[in-house]
């Protein structure tokens, strides 16, 4: 099994930390560990560059991490804090001359059609984002390099022309990654987490069906969301996240999607059990 490397690009909730206008101790903290962009992760796996979620901080996250190529963008669900940066794939379109490869459930695509209607029009506004949408569900799927037969040629004043070439051997002897989706519920909304080799990343969940725990066996690293102490309508509480993390038996467990209703980073580290730690922006695990 290929080893995976995951970089946390953002570890905050939908409002990030600090939250606009808030004067709490966490939002005023000078500790860089307490500065959290909206949740997203960059995964290097099977020789490919894979992004999980593209929220409103997508542009800055790409620049801060020095990411210049993506083979795939995996979406966990359709909420704006996980899809609000998809317009900014235009930079990759222009620099690389390739559409972005987006993997998501069908209902997520339907939401994107409403939120980004201009990206799906027959006659697009020049420079509108170029995407290829791949429908996935809770079954394993393969991701291939984003180097396919659809090339984008920029024509000034007109926009992109698509140049298609037939090449059945395009991906022969090139890397390919098999991803294992993990079904969860975010309140009443079905969402997906993803397993990459020995790392599993689950965010925006408050329930994981019994049938999915077999997919979480034998992990080195398990990432799970947590927003606060006490029950939440659509996210795991701190207590629930710890229980789920322990159940997986993973060697290392990391909390993400953290809100300012939890303690500052250092204080939270001190109260968590051994093997469970809060993630922070820029943390790399492998």
Coordinates of C-alpha atoms in Angstrom, one line a residue:
X1 CA 0.0 0.0 0.0
X2 CA 1.4 3.4 -1.0
X3 CA 2.2 5.8 1.9
X4 CA 0.3 9.0 2.0
X5 CA 1.4 12.5 3.2
X6 CA -1.3 14.9 4.3
X7 CA -0.8 18.7 4.9
X8 CA -3.5 20.5 6.8
X9 CA -4.2 23.6 4.8
X10 CA -7.0 24.8 7.2
X11 CA -8.3 23.4 10.4
X12 CA -11.0 25.9 11.4
X13 CA -14.8 25.9 11.2
X14 CA -16.9 27.7 8.6
X15 CA -16.1 31.1 10.2
X16 CA -12.4 30.4 10.8
X17 CA -10.3 31.5 13.8
X18 CA -10.2 34.4 14.6
X19 CA -13.9 34.9 13.9
X20 CA -14.8 38.4 12.7
X21 CA -15.6 40.7 15.6
X22 CA -14.9 38.2 18.3
X23 CA -12.8 39.2 21.4
X24 CA -12.6 35.8 23.1
X25 CA -9.2 34.4 24.3
X26 CA -8.9 32.0 21.4
X27 CA -9.6 34.6 18.7
X28 CA -7.2 37.1 20.4
X29 CA -4.5 34.4 20.9
X30 CA -1.1 35.3 19.6
X31 CA -0.2 31.6 19.1
X32 CA 0.0 30.8 15.4
X33 CA -1.5 27.4 16.2
X34 CA -4.7 29.2 17.0
X35 CA -4.9 30.9 13.5
X36 CA -7.2 28.6 11.6
X37 CA -8.4 28.9 8.0
X38 CA -11.4 27.0 6.8
X39 CA -10.9 23.2 6.7
X40 CA -9.1 21.7 3.8
X41 CA -6.3 19.1 3.3
X42 CA -3.6 18.5 0.6
X43 CA -2.7 14.9 0.1
X44 CA 0.3 13.5 -1.7
X45 CA -0.6 9.9 -2.5
X46 CA 0.3 7.4 -5.2
X47 CA 2.4 10.0 -6.9
X48 CA -0.6 12.4 -7.2
X49 CA -1.5 15.8 -5.7
X50 CA -5.0 15.6 -4.3
X51 CA -7.0 18.3 -2.5
X52 CA -9.8 17.6 -0.1
X53 CA -12.3 20.5 -0.3
X54 CA -11.8 24.0 -1.7
X55 CA -13.3 26.5 0.6
X56 CA -13.3 30.3 0.7
X57 CA -9.6 30.3 1.7
X58 CA -8.5 28.2 -1.3
X59 CA -6.5 30.9 -3.1
X60 CA -4.4 31.8 0.0
X61 CA -4.0 28.1 1.0
X62 CA -2.5 27.3 -2.4
X63 CA -0.1 30.3 -2.2
X64 CA 0.9 29.7 1.4
X65 CA 1.6 26.0 0.8
X66 CA 3.3 26.6 -2.6
X67 CA 1.0 24.2 -4.5
X68 CA 1.3 24.7 -8.2
X69 CA -0.5 21.5 -9.5
X70 CA -3.5 19.5 -8.6
X71 CA -4.5 16.1 -10.0
X72 CA -7.9 16.0 -8.3
X73 CA -10.2 17.9 -6.0
X74 CA -12.3 15.7 -3.7
X75 CA -15.4 17.3 -2.2
X76 CA -16.8 16.1 1.1
X77 CA -20.1 17.9 0.6
X78 CA -21.7 21.0 -0.8
X79 CA -21.4 23.6 2.0
X80 CA -19.9 26.9 1.1
X81 CA -17.0 26.6 3.5
X82 CA -15.9 23.5 1.5
X83 CA -16.7 24.7 -2.0
X84 CA -16.5 28.5 -1.9
X85 CA -13.1 28.7 -3.5
X86 CA -13.7 26.6 -6.6
X87 CA -13.8 29.7 -8.9
X88 CA -10.1 30.2 -8.1
X89 CA -9.2 27.0 -10.0
X90 CA -9.1 29.4 -13.0
X91 CA -5.5 30.0 -12.1
X92 CA -4.6 26.3 -12.7
X93 CA -6.7 26.3 -15.9
X94 CA -4.7 29.2 -17.3
X95 CA -1.2 28.2 -16.1
X96 CA -1.5 24.5 -16.9
X97 CA -4.0 24.5 -19.8
X98 CA -6.1 21.8 -18.1
X99 CA -9.6 21.6 -16.6
X100 CA -9.8 20.9 -12.9
X101 CA -10.8 17.3 -12.1
X102 CA -13.5 17.4 -9.4
X103 CA -14.8 14.2 -7.6
X104 CA -18.1 14.5 -5.8
X105 CA -21.5 13.0 -5.2
X106 CA -24.2 13.9 -7.7
X107 CA -26.1 16.1 -5.3
X108 CA -23.0 18.1 -4.8
X109 CA -22.7 18.8 -8.5
X110 CA -26.4 19.9 -8.6
X111 CA -25.5 22.4 -5.9
X112 CA -22.5 23.6 -7.8
X113 CA -24.7 24.2 -10.9
X114 CA -26.8 26.6 -8.8
X115 CA -23.9 28.3 -7.0
X116 CA -21.7 28.5 -10.1
X117 CA -24.2 28.5 -12.9
X118 CA -21.8 30.5 -15.1
X119 CA -19.3 27.6 -15.1
X120 CA -21.9 25.2 -16.7
X121 CA -23.2 27.5 -19.4
X122 CA -22.9 26.4 -23.0
X123 CA -21.4 29.7 -24.0
X124 CA -19.2 30.6 -21.0
X125 CA -18.1 34.0 -20.0
X126 CA -14.4 34.2 -21.0
X127 CA -12.2 32.9 -18.2
X128 CA -15.0 31.1 -16.3
X129 CA -13.6 28.1 -14.4
X130 CA -13.2 24.9 -16.4
X131 CA -14.1 21.7 -14.5
X132 CA -14.5 18.0 -15.2
X133 CA -17.0 16.5 -12.7
X134 CA -16.7 12.8 -11.7
X135 CA -19.6 11.3 -9.8
X136 CA -18.6 9.1 -6.8
X137 CA -20.4 7.4 -4.0
X138 CA -19.3 5.3 -1.0
X139 CA -17.4 2.8 -3.2
X140 CA -13.7 3.0 -3.9
X141 CA -12.6 4.9 -7.0
X142 CA -9.5 5.6 -8.9
X143 CA -7.8 9.0 -9.5
X144 CA -5.4 9.4 -12.4
X145 CA -3.0 12.2 -13.2
X146 CA -4.6 15.4 -14.5
X147 CA -2.8 15.2 -17.8
X148 CA -5.5 14.1 -20.2
X149 CA -6.7 14.6 -23.8
X150 CA -8.7 17.8 -23.1
X151 CA -6.3 20.7 -23.4
X152 CA -7.3 24.3 -22.9
X153 CA -6.1 26.9 -25.3
X154 CA -6.7 30.5 -24.3
X155 CA -8.0 32.8 -27.1
X156 CA -7.9 36.5 -26.1
X157 CA -11.4 38.0 -26.1
X158 CA -13.1 34.7 -26.5
X159 CA -12.0 32.4 -23.7
X160 CA -10.9 28.8 -23.8
X161 CA -11.0 26.5 -26.7
X162 CA -11.0 22.8 -25.9
X163 CA -8.6 20.7 -28.0
X164 CA -9.3 17.0 -27.7
X165 CA -6.9 14.3 -28.8
X166 CA -7.5 10.6 -28.8
X167 CA -4.8 8.7 -26.9
X168 CA -5.7 5.4 -25.4
X169 CA -2.2 5.0 -23.9
X170 CA -2.3 8.4 -22.1
X171 CA -2.2 7.0 -18.6
X172 CA -0.2 3.9 -19.3
X173 CA 2.6 3.5 -16.8
X174 CA 1.5 6.6 -15.0
X175 CA 0.6 6.8 -11.3
X176 CA -2.9 6.0 -10.1
X177 CA -4.4 6.3 -6.7
X178 CA -7.3 4.3 -5.3
X179 CA -9.4 6.3 -2.7
X180 CA -11.7 4.7 -0.2
X181 CA -14.7 6.9 0.7
X182 CA -16.1 6.8 4.2
X183 CA -19.8 7.6 4.5
X184 CA -20.9 9.8 7.3
X185 CA -23.8 12.1 8.2
X186 CA -23.6 15.9 8.8
X187 CA -26.9 16.3 10.5
X188 CA -29.4 15.1 7.8
X189 CA -26.9 15.6 5.0
X190 CA -24.8 12.6 3.6
X191 CA -21.1 13.5 3.4
X192 CA -17.9 11.6 2.5
X193 CA -14.6 11.3 4.3
X194 CA -11.7 9.7 2.5
X195 CA -9.0 7.1 3.2
X196 CA -5.6 7.4 1.5
X197 CA -3.5 4.4 2.4
X198 CA -2.8 4.6 6.2
X199 CA -4.5 8.1 6.6
X200 CA -8.2 8.7 6.9
X201 CA -9.7 12.2 6.8
X202 CA -13.3 12.8 8.1
X203 CA -14.7 16.2 8.6
X204 CA -18.2 17.7 9.0
X205 CA -19.7 14.6 10.5
X206 CA -21.8 13.8 13.6
X207 CA -22.5 10.1 12.8
X208 CA -20.6 7.3 11.1
X209 CA -22.6 4.2 10.3
X210 CA -21.5 0.9 11.8
X211 CA -20.8 -0.5 8.4
X212 CA -18.1 2.1 7.7
X213 CA -15.8 1.3 10.6
X214 CA -14.2 -1.6 8.7
X215 CA -12.8 1.0 6.4
X216 CA -11.0 2.6 9.3
X217 CA -9.0 -0.4 10.5
X218 CA -5.2 -0.4 10.5
X219 CA -4.7 3.4 10.3
X220 CA -1.6 5.2 11.2
X221 CA -3.5 8.5 11.3
X222 CA -7.1 9.3 11.7
X223 CA -8.5 12.8 11.3
X224 CA -11.9 13.7 12.7
X225 CA -13.9 16.9 13.1
X226 CA -14.8 18.5 16.4
X227 CA -16.3 21.9 17.1
X228 CA -17.0 22.2 20.8
X229 CA -17.8 20.4 24.0
X230 CA -21.3 19.0 24.3
X231 CA -23.7 17.9 21.6
X232 CA -23.9 19.7 18.3
X233 CA -26.6 19.3 15.6
X234 CA -24.2 18.3 12.8
X235 CA -20.7 17.9 14.2
X236 CA -19.0 15.6 16.6
X237 CA -18.5 17.0 20.0
X238 CA -15.1 16.8 21.7
X239 CA -16.3 13.8 23.8
X240 CA -17.7 12.0 20.7
X241 CA -14.6 12.7 18.6
X242 CA -12.4 11.2 21.3
X243 CA -14.6 8.1 21.5
X244 CA -14.7 7.6 17.7
X245 CA -10.9 8.1 17.5
X246 CA -10.3 5.5 20.2
X247 CA -12.6 3.1 18.5
X248 CA -10.6 3.2 15.2
X249 CA -7.5 2.1 17.0
X250 CA -5.4 4.5 14.9
X251 CA -1.9 5.1 16.2
X252 CA -2.4 8.9 15.9
X253 CA -5.6 10.8 15.9
X254 CA -6.0 14.5 14.9
X255 CA -8.9 16.9 15.6
X256 CA -9.9 19.4 12.8
X257 CA -12.7 21.8 12.0
X258 CA -12.1 23.3 15.4
X259 CA -14.0 26.4 16.7
X260 CA -13.2 29.1 19.1
X261 CA -15.5 27.4 21.6
X262 CA -12.7 25.0 22.4
X263 CA -9.6 26.1 24.4
X264 CA -6.5 27.6 22.9
X265 CA -4.2 25.1 21.2
X266 CA -1.7 24.6 24.1
X267 CA -4.5 24.2 26.7
X268 CA -6.4 21.8 24.5
X269 CA -3.2 19.7 24.0
X270 CA -2.8 19.4 27.8
X271 CA -6.3 18.0 28.4
X272 CA -6.5 15.5 25.5
X273 CA -5.6 11.8 26.1
X274 CA -2.4 10.4 24.7
X275 CA -2.4 9.8 21.0
X276 CA -5.1 12.5 20.3
X277 CA -4.0 16.0 19.4
X278 CA -5.6 19.1 17.7
X279 CA -4.3 19.6 14.2
X280 CA -3.2 23.0 13.1
X281 CA -2.7 24.8 9.8
X282 CA 0.5 23.6 8.2
X283 CA 0.8 20.4 10.1
X284 CA 2.2 17.5 8.0
X285 CA 1.5 13.9 8.8
X286 CA 2.7 10.8 7.0

